[in-house]
């Protein structure tokens, strides 16, 4: 028996790629592909609903999908710690599952894990993220996730050094870490974490040059979702990277 998948936001770049992945996968079937004119009721009957819409639309899609009894894969931005906590309360004890993936690129997930590990050893940390002009939100969900994991990794060490953070040109503070967002031609997606220490700098750079980078993560997420329960953020657990962070945390 195949798993029925509905994609909301199917006409966008990521939505088209996910639709292709579903169509090519032997254990998945496309139940529906929705665009901005579609009624959300079209997802009813799907086993998995994939949301790749916008930060403002995403919560409504997730709520409808859960009410329809589907598991949900969220690829939209805007799911920070506060919104995730609200979703956890909604999903608790329901038997449902929501997997929120800020970035489907396996390399990006590894780079974020490396940044979280390194953040314990540096007090001067900033993030620069670059995306195409058409990306409407900033900072990116990946940058927010990276900053939150670095801040969590630094618990007990104290806040990072972020002088003059009240000046607009210093970026937005996310979990106490300055994040700078560029929106410009000539780039798909790029994130650079810069960590400064006495007499040295460490730069962790991930560059996405094609949307094909997301295929592997999409497949991992769709294959794992039927067996998940509750709310999960990132592909970290699916790749075993959460265990790596825990093993090296000293806790």
PDB file of C-alpha atoms in Angstrom:
ATOM      1  CA  UNK A   1       0.000   0.000   0.000  1.00  0.00           C
ATOM      2  CA  UNK A   2       1.421   3.361  -0.995  1.00  0.00           C
ATOM      3  CA  UNK A   3       1.430   6.510   1.105  1.00  0.00           C
ATOM      4  CA  UNK A   4      -0.802   9.279  -0.260  1.00  0.00           C
ATOM      5  CA  UNK A   5       0.889  12.692  -0.273  1.00  0.00           C
ATOM      6  CA  UNK A   6      -0.693  16.105  -0.821  1.00  0.00           C
ATOM      7  CA  UNK A   7       1.579  19.056  -1.578  1.00  0.00           C
ATOM      8  CA  UNK A   8       0.367  22.558  -0.665  1.00  0.00           C
ATOM      9  CA  UNK A   9       2.403  25.098  -2.600  1.00  0.00           C
ATOM     10  CA  UNK A  10       2.995  22.640  -5.426  1.00  0.00           C
ATOM     11  CA  UNK A  11       3.654  25.308  -8.071  1.00  0.00           C
ATOM     12  CA  UNK A  12       6.640  26.878  -6.279  1.00  0.00           C
ATOM     13  CA  UNK A  13      10.231  25.769  -6.910  1.00  0.00           C
ATOM     14  CA  UNK A  14      10.417  23.531  -3.851  1.00  0.00           C
ATOM     15  CA  UNK A  15       6.835  22.373  -4.340  1.00  0.00           C
ATOM     16  CA  UNK A  16       7.573  21.262  -7.894  1.00  0.00           C
ATOM     17  CA  UNK A  17      10.652  19.363  -6.746  1.00  0.00           C
ATOM     18  CA  UNK A  18       8.718  17.600  -3.973  1.00  0.00           C
ATOM     19  CA  UNK A  19       5.971  16.707  -6.438  1.00  0.00           C
ATOM     20  CA  UNK A  20       8.604  15.121  -8.680  1.00  0.00           C
ATOM     21  CA  UNK A  21      10.086  13.174  -5.764  1.00  0.00           C
ATOM     22  CA  UNK A  22       6.670  11.838  -4.800  1.00  0.00           C
ATOM     23  CA  UNK A  23       5.822  10.880  -8.379  1.00  0.00           C
ATOM     24  CA  UNK A  24       9.120   9.002  -8.790  1.00  0.00           C
ATOM     25  CA  UNK A  25       9.030   7.179  -5.452  1.00  0.00           C
ATOM     26  CA  UNK A  26       7.673   3.602  -5.632  1.00  0.00           C
ATOM     27  CA  UNK A  27       5.990   3.801  -2.201  1.00  0.00           C
ATOM     28  CA  UNK A  28       4.424   7.251  -2.564  1.00  0.00           C
ATOM     29  CA  UNK A  29       1.536   8.525  -4.655  1.00  0.00           C
ATOM     30  CA  UNK A  30       0.491  12.128  -5.317  1.00  0.00           C
ATOM     31  CA  UNK A  31      -2.938  12.645  -3.755  1.00  0.00           C
ATOM     32  CA  UNK A  32      -3.212  16.347  -4.659  1.00  0.00           C
ATOM     33  CA  UNK A  33      -1.107  19.329  -5.662  1.00  0.00           C
ATOM     34  CA  UNK A  34      -2.482  22.655  -4.416  1.00  0.00           C
ATOM     35  CA  UNK A  35      -1.707  26.199  -5.487  1.00  0.00           C
ATOM     36  CA  UNK A  36      -2.873  29.535  -4.066  1.00  0.00           C
ATOM     37  CA  UNK A  37      -6.315  29.143  -5.658  1.00  0.00           C
ATOM     38  CA  UNK A  38      -6.987  25.653  -4.288  1.00  0.00           C
ATOM     39  CA  UNK A  39      -9.277  24.820  -1.392  1.00  0.00           C
ATOM     40  CA  UNK A  40      -7.515  23.213   1.553  1.00  0.00           C
ATOM     41  CA  UNK A  41     -10.171  20.529   1.569  1.00  0.00           C
ATOM     42  CA  UNK A  42      -8.344  19.005  -1.410  1.00  0.00           C
ATOM     43  CA  UNK A  43      -5.777  17.556   1.030  1.00  0.00           C
ATOM     44  CA  UNK A  44      -8.465  15.566   2.862  1.00  0.00           C
ATOM     45  CA  UNK A  45      -7.780  11.851   2.580  1.00  0.00           C
ATOM     46  CA  UNK A  46      -4.001  12.242   2.291  1.00  0.00           C
ATOM     47  CA  UNK A  47      -1.708  10.362   4.676  1.00  0.00           C
ATOM     48  CA  UNK A  48       0.919  13.113   4.541  1.00  0.00           C
ATOM     49  CA  UNK A  49       0.406  16.802   3.804  1.00  0.00           C
ATOM     50  CA  UNK A  50       3.488  18.743   2.721  1.00  0.00           C
ATOM     51  CA  UNK A  51       3.358  22.487   3.404  1.00  0.00           C
ATOM     52  CA  UNK A  52       5.703  24.623   1.319  1.00  0.00           C
ATOM     53  CA  UNK A  53       3.726  27.866   1.356  1.00  0.00           C
ATOM     54  CA  UNK A  54       4.610  31.080   3.225  1.00  0.00           C
ATOM     55  CA  UNK A  55       5.088  31.931   6.914  1.00  0.00           C
ATOM     56  CA  UNK A  56       1.642  33.558   7.090  1.00  0.00           C
ATOM     57  CA  UNK A  57      -0.227  30.733   5.363  1.00  0.00           C
ATOM     58  CA  UNK A  58       1.637  27.803   6.893  1.00  0.00           C
ATOM     59  CA  UNK A  59      -0.104  27.658  10.311  1.00  0.00           C
ATOM     60  CA  UNK A  60      -3.529  27.430   8.642  1.00  0.00           C
ATOM     61  CA  UNK A  61      -2.336  24.606   6.379  1.00  0.00           C
ATOM     62  CA  UNK A  62      -0.868  22.685   9.309  1.00  0.00           C
ATOM     63  CA  UNK A  63      -4.010  23.076  11.410  1.00  0.00           C
ATOM     64  CA  UNK A  64      -6.258  21.874   8.585  1.00  0.00           C
ATOM     65  CA  UNK A  65      -4.021  18.894   7.844  1.00  0.00           C
ATOM     66  CA  UNK A  66      -3.945  17.810  11.480  1.00  0.00           C
ATOM     67  CA  UNK A  67      -7.708  18.179  11.751  1.00  0.00           C
ATOM     68  CA  UNK A  68      -8.015  15.966   8.660  1.00  0.00           C
ATOM     69  CA  UNK A  69      -5.948  13.266  10.360  1.00  0.00           C
ATOM     70  CA  UNK A  70      -2.804  13.622   8.255  1.00  0.00           C
ATOM     71  CA  UNK A  71       0.810  13.779   9.274  1.00  0.00           C
ATOM     72  CA  UNK A  72       2.501  16.995   8.202  1.00  0.00           C
ATOM     73  CA  UNK A  73       5.837  17.865   6.649  1.00  0.00           C
ATOM     74  CA  UNK A  74       6.535  21.603   6.932  1.00  0.00           C
ATOM     75  CA  UNK A  75       9.047  23.182   4.596  1.00  0.00           C
ATOM     76  CA  UNK A  76       7.866  26.759   5.134  1.00  0.00           C
ATOM     77  CA  UNK A  77       9.795  29.343   7.135  1.00  0.00           C
ATOM     78  CA  UNK A  78       8.485  31.157  10.182  1.00  0.00           C
ATOM     79  CA  UNK A  79       8.473  28.303  12.684  1.00  0.00           C
ATOM     80  CA  UNK A  80      10.544  29.719  15.512  1.00  0.00           C
ATOM     81  CA  UNK A  81      10.723  28.329  19.045  1.00  0.00           C
ATOM     82  CA  UNK A  82       7.522  30.056  20.256  1.00  0.00           C
ATOM     83  CA  UNK A  83       5.389  28.845  17.356  1.00  0.00           C
ATOM     84  CA  UNK A  84       6.832  25.320  17.660  1.00  0.00           C
ATOM     85  CA  UNK A  85       5.928  25.239  21.374  1.00  0.00           C
ATOM     86  CA  UNK A  86       2.325  26.113  20.521  1.00  0.00           C
ATOM     87  CA  UNK A  87       2.259  23.340  17.934  1.00  0.00           C
ATOM     88  CA  UNK A  88       3.645  20.822  20.434  1.00  0.00           C
ATOM     89  CA  UNK A  89       0.731  21.589  22.752  1.00  0.00           C
ATOM     90  CA  UNK A  90      -1.679  21.087  19.837  1.00  0.00           C
ATOM     91  CA  UNK A  91      -0.185  17.748  18.802  1.00  0.00           C
ATOM     92  CA  UNK A  92       0.471  16.309  22.280  1.00  0.00           C
ATOM     93  CA  UNK A  93      -1.233  12.941  22.906  1.00  0.00           C
ATOM     94  CA  UNK A  94      -2.953  13.082  19.516  1.00  0.00           C
ATOM     95  CA  UNK A  95      -0.906  10.357  17.828  1.00  0.00           C
ATOM     96  CA  UNK A  96      -0.181  12.791  14.996  1.00  0.00           C
ATOM     97  CA  UNK A  97       3.216  13.950  13.824  1.00  0.00           C
ATOM     98  CA  UNK A  98       4.654  17.151  12.385  1.00  0.00           C
ATOM     99  CA  UNK A  99       8.171  17.318  10.979  1.00  0.00           C
ATOM    100  CA  UNK A 100       9.414  20.887  10.463  1.00  0.00           C
ATOM    101  CA  UNK A 101      12.409  21.081   8.142  1.00  0.00           C
ATOM    102  CA  UNK A 102      14.094  24.499   7.859  1.00  0.00           C
ATOM    103  CA  UNK A 103      16.387  23.140   5.149  1.00  0.00           C
ATOM    104  CA  UNK A 104      16.164  19.865   3.204  1.00  0.00           C
ATOM    105  CA  UNK A 105      19.812  20.015   2.135  1.00  0.00           C
ATOM    106  CA  UNK A 106      21.795  17.311   3.936  1.00  0.00           C
ATOM    107  CA  UNK A 107      24.946  19.430   3.726  1.00  0.00           C
ATOM    108  CA  UNK A 108      23.187  22.374   5.343  1.00  0.00           C
ATOM    109  CA  UNK A 109      22.044  20.203   8.246  1.00  0.00           C
ATOM    110  CA  UNK A 110      25.607  18.977   8.786  1.00  0.00           C
ATOM    111  CA  UNK A 111      26.941  22.555   8.644  1.00  0.00           C
ATOM    112  CA  UNK A 112      24.420  23.688  11.277  1.00  0.00           C
ATOM    113  CA  UNK A 113      25.476  20.819  13.542  1.00  0.00           C
ATOM    114  CA  UNK A 114      29.137  21.790  13.156  1.00  0.00           C
ATOM    115  CA  UNK A 115      28.259  25.397  14.015  1.00  0.00           C
ATOM    116  CA  UNK A 116      26.447  24.279  17.168  1.00  0.00           C
ATOM    117  CA  UNK A 117      29.462  22.219  18.237  1.00  0.00           C
ATOM    118  CA  UNK A 118      31.892  25.072  17.564  1.00  0.00           C
ATOM    119  CA  UNK A 119      29.747  27.701  19.300  1.00  0.00           C
ATOM    120  CA  UNK A 120      30.742  26.338  22.720  1.00  0.00           C
ATOM    121  CA  UNK A 121      34.301  27.503  22.161  1.00  0.00           C
ATOM    122  CA  UNK A 122      33.849  31.032  20.783  1.00  0.00           C
ATOM    123  CA  UNK A 123      32.198  34.132  22.239  1.00  0.00           C
ATOM    124  CA  UNK A 124      32.145  36.179  19.019  1.00  0.00           C
ATOM    125  CA  UNK A 125      29.618  34.646  16.604  1.00  0.00           C
ATOM    126  CA  UNK A 126      27.583  36.051  13.708  1.00  0.00           C
ATOM    127  CA  UNK A 127      25.580  34.542  10.842  1.00  0.00           C
ATOM    128  CA  UNK A 128      25.383  35.797   7.244  1.00  0.00           C
ATOM    129  CA  UNK A 129      22.730  34.200   5.042  1.00  0.00           C
ATOM    130  CA  UNK A 130      22.176  34.882   1.343  1.00  0.00           C
ATOM    131  CA  UNK A 131      19.129  33.957  -0.738  1.00  0.00           C
ATOM    132  CA  UNK A 132      17.563  34.872  -4.066  1.00  0.00           C
ATOM    133  CA  UNK A 133      15.610  38.117  -4.313  1.00  0.00           C
ATOM    134  CA  UNK A 134      12.256  36.320  -4.432  1.00  0.00           C
ATOM    135  CA  UNK A 135      12.588  34.925  -0.895  1.00  0.00           C
ATOM    136  CA  UNK A 136      10.137  37.075   1.030  1.00  0.00           C
ATOM    137  CA  UNK A 137      11.099  36.289   4.631  1.00  0.00           C
ATOM    138  CA  UNK A 138      14.247  37.127   6.541  1.00  0.00           C
ATOM    139  CA  UNK A 139      16.084  35.852   8.395  1.00  0.00           C
ATOM    140  CA  UNK A 140      15.747  32.430   6.801  1.00  0.00           C
ATOM    141  CA  UNK A 141      14.383  29.477   8.738  1.00  0.00           C
ATOM    142  CA  UNK A 142      17.795  27.828   8.457  1.00  0.00           C
ATOM    143  CA  UNK A 143      19.513  30.836  10.026  1.00  0.00           C
ATOM    144  CA  UNK A 144      16.983  30.932  12.858  1.00  0.00           C
ATOM    145  CA  UNK A 145      17.474  27.207  13.478  1.00  0.00           C
ATOM    146  CA  UNK A 146      21.271  27.590  13.426  1.00  0.00           C
ATOM    147  CA  UNK A 147      21.225  30.504  15.861  1.00  0.00           C
ATOM    148  CA  UNK A 148      18.872  28.705  18.237  1.00  0.00           C
ATOM    149  CA  UNK A 149      21.004  25.551  18.247  1.00  0.00           C
ATOM    150  CA  UNK A 150      24.189  27.555  18.827  1.00  0.00           C
ATOM    151  CA  UNK A 151      22.567  29.405  21.735  1.00  0.00           C
ATOM    152  CA  UNK A 152      21.341  26.116  23.205  1.00  0.00           C
ATOM    153  CA  UNK A 153      24.829  24.657  22.827  1.00  0.00           C
ATOM    154  CA  UNK A 154      26.255  27.588  24.794  1.00  0.00           C
ATOM    155  CA  UNK A 155      24.013  27.209  27.834  1.00  0.00           C
ATOM    156  CA  UNK A 156      26.068  27.966  30.914  1.00  0.00           C
ATOM    157  CA  UNK A 157      28.699  29.896  28.971  1.00  0.00           C
ATOM    158  CA  UNK A 158      26.657  33.052  28.630  1.00  0.00           C
ATOM    159  CA  UNK A 159      25.576  35.230  25.709  1.00  0.00           C
ATOM    160  CA  UNK A 160      27.761  35.852  22.685  1.00  0.00           C
ATOM    161  CA  UNK A 161      29.604  39.133  22.254  1.00  0.00           C
ATOM    162  CA  UNK A 162      27.321  41.280  20.085  1.00  0.00           C
ATOM    163  CA  UNK A 163      28.449  44.923  20.451  1.00  0.00           C
ATOM    164  CA  UNK A 164      26.275  47.763  19.143  1.00  0.00           C
ATOM    165  CA  UNK A 165      23.360  45.372  18.538  1.00  0.00           C
ATOM    166  CA  UNK A 166      20.941  48.317  18.754  1.00  0.00           C
ATOM    167  CA  UNK A 167      22.230  49.646  15.413  1.00  0.00           C
ATOM    168  CA  UNK A 168      20.152  48.494  12.425  1.00  0.00           C
ATOM    169  CA  UNK A 169      23.199  47.662  10.324  1.00  0.00           C
ATOM    170  CA  UNK A 170      24.253  45.095  12.943  1.00  0.00           C
ATOM    171  CA  UNK A 171      21.526  42.682  11.825  1.00  0.00           C
ATOM    172  CA  UNK A 172      18.730  41.046  13.794  1.00  0.00           C
ATOM    173  CA  UNK A 173      19.428  39.279  17.068  1.00  0.00           C
ATOM    174  CA  UNK A 174      18.177  35.688  16.969  1.00  0.00           C
ATOM    175  CA  UNK A 175      18.687  33.873  20.270  1.00  0.00           C
ATOM    176  CA  UNK A 176      21.197  36.632  21.051  1.00  0.00           C
ATOM    177  CA  UNK A 177      23.257  36.060  17.879  1.00  0.00           C
ATOM    178  CA  UNK A 178      23.421  38.692  15.088  1.00  0.00           C
ATOM    179  CA  UNK A 179      22.017  37.426  11.783  1.00  0.00           C
ATOM    180  CA  UNK A 180      22.489  39.344   8.527  1.00  0.00           C
ATOM    181  CA  UNK A 181      20.220  38.591   5.546  1.00  0.00           C
ATOM    182  CA  UNK A 182      21.116  39.318   1.915  1.00  0.00           C
ATOM    183  CA  UNK A 183      18.528  39.045  -0.875  1.00  0.00           C
ATOM    184  CA  UNK A 184      20.138  39.297  -4.297  1.00  0.00           C
ATOM    185  CA  UNK A 185      20.607  37.913  -7.790  1.00  0.00           C
ATOM    186  CA  UNK A 186      23.188  35.224  -8.498  1.00  0.00           C
ATOM    187  CA  UNK A 187      22.562  33.036  -5.460  1.00  0.00           C
ATOM    188  CA  UNK A 188      20.291  30.109  -4.593  1.00  0.00           C
ATOM    189  CA  UNK A 189      21.038  29.776  -0.875  1.00  0.00           C
ATOM    190  CA  UNK A 190      24.146  30.265   1.201  1.00  0.00           C
ATOM    191  CA  UNK A 191      24.837  30.445   4.910  1.00  0.00           C
ATOM    192  CA  UNK A 192      28.077  31.419   6.600  1.00  0.00           C
ATOM    193  CA  UNK A 193      28.658  31.196  10.342  1.00  0.00           C
ATOM    194  CA  UNK A 194      31.644  33.276  11.461  1.00  0.00           C
ATOM    195  CA  UNK A 195      33.165  32.461  14.851  1.00  0.00           C
ATOM    196  CA  UNK A 196      35.940  34.698  16.196  1.00  0.00           C
ATOM    197  CA  UNK A 197      38.527  33.973  18.855  1.00  0.00           C
ATOM    198  CA  UNK A 198      41.813  35.448  20.021  1.00  0.00           C
ATOM    199  CA  UNK A 199      43.981  35.652  16.904  1.00  0.00           C
ATOM    200  CA  UNK A 200      41.736  33.455  14.714  1.00  0.00           C
ATOM    201  CA  UNK A 201      38.449  33.043  12.892  1.00  0.00           C
ATOM    202  CA  UNK A 202      36.500  29.913  12.005  1.00  0.00           C
ATOM    203  CA  UNK A 203      34.073  30.096   9.071  1.00  0.00           C
ATOM    204  CA  UNK A 204      31.495  27.392   8.415  1.00  0.00           C
ATOM    205  CA  UNK A 205      30.073  27.912   4.930  1.00  0.00           C
ATOM    206  CA  UNK A 206      27.390  25.960   3.121  1.00  0.00           C
ATOM    207  CA  UNK A 207      26.489  26.848  -0.461  1.00  0.00           C
ATOM    208  CA  UNK A 208      23.447  25.491  -2.296  1.00  0.00           C
ATOM    209  CA  UNK A 209      24.001  25.771  -6.048  1.00  0.00           C
ATOM    210  CA  UNK A 210      20.914  23.850  -7.216  1.00  0.00           C
ATOM    211  CA  UNK A 211      17.531  22.848  -5.828  1.00  0.00           C
ATOM    212  CA  UNK A 212      18.580  19.249  -6.468  1.00  0.00           C
ATOM    213  CA  UNK A 213      20.432  19.528  -3.147  1.00  0.00           C
ATOM    214  CA  UNK A 214      17.055  19.167  -1.441  1.00  0.00           C
ATOM    215  CA  UNK A 215      16.067  15.817  -2.976  1.00  0.00           C
ATOM    216  CA  UNK A 216      17.866  13.606  -0.464  1.00  0.00           C
ATOM    217  CA  UNK A 217      16.377  15.397   2.523  1.00  0.00           C
ATOM    218  CA  UNK A 218      12.871  15.352   1.059  1.00  0.00           C
ATOM    219  CA  UNK A 219      13.075  11.590   0.565  1.00  0.00           C
ATOM    220  CA  UNK A 220      14.401  11.008   4.095  1.00  0.00           C
ATOM    221  CA  UNK A 221      11.615  13.128   5.579  1.00  0.00           C
ATOM    222  CA  UNK A 222       8.766  11.537   3.625  1.00  0.00           C
ATOM    223  CA  UNK A 223       9.990   8.006   4.367  1.00  0.00           C
ATOM    224  CA  UNK A 224      10.403   8.704   8.102  1.00  0.00           C
ATOM    225  CA  UNK A 225       7.200  10.643   8.770  1.00  0.00           C
ATOM    226  CA  UNK A 226       4.749   7.681   8.941  1.00  0.00           C
ATOM    227  CA  UNK A 227       6.599   6.267  11.952  1.00  0.00           C
ATOM    228  CA  UNK A 228       7.054   9.556  13.834  1.00  0.00           C
ATOM    229  CA  UNK A 229       4.965  10.874  16.726  1.00  0.00           C
ATOM    230  CA  UNK A 230       4.824  14.419  18.055  1.00  0.00           C
ATOM    231  CA  UNK A 231       6.653  17.491  16.746  1.00  0.00           C
ATOM    232  CA  UNK A 232      10.183  17.284  15.372  1.00  0.00           C
ATOM    233  CA  UNK A 233      12.357  20.096  14.039  1.00  0.00           C
ATOM    234  CA  UNK A 234      15.077  19.467  11.462  1.00  0.00           C
ATOM    235  CA  UNK A 235      16.502  16.387   9.831  1.00  0.00           C
ATOM    236  CA  UNK A 236      19.071  16.068  12.625  1.00  0.00           C
ATOM    237  CA  UNK A 237      17.505  13.039  14.292  1.00  0.00           C
ATOM    238  CA  UNK A 238      17.008  11.261  10.970  1.00  0.00           C
ATOM    239  CA  UNK A 239      20.736  11.629  10.258  1.00  0.00           C
ATOM    240  CA  UNK A 240      21.885  10.810  13.809  1.00  0.00           C
ATOM    241  CA  UNK A 241      23.306  14.317  14.273  1.00  0.00           C
ATOM    242  CA  UNK A 242      21.262  15.010  17.409  1.00  0.00           C
ATOM    243  CA  UNK A 243      23.114  12.146  19.116  1.00  0.00           C
ATOM    244  CA  UNK A 244      26.415  13.668  18.035  1.00  0.00           C
ATOM    245  CA  UNK A 245      25.562  17.005  19.663  1.00  0.00           C
ATOM    246  CA  UNK A 246      24.444  15.243  22.836  1.00  0.00           C
ATOM    247  CA  UNK A 247      27.507  13.014  22.975  1.00  0.00           C
ATOM    248  CA  UNK A 248      29.850  15.992  22.757  1.00  0.00           C
ATOM    249  CA  UNK A 249      27.887  18.337  25.023  1.00  0.00           C
ATOM    250  CA  UNK A 250      29.489  17.158  28.267  1.00  0.00           C
ATOM    251  CA  UNK A 251      26.053  16.928  29.903  1.00  0.00           C
TER     252      UNK A 251
END
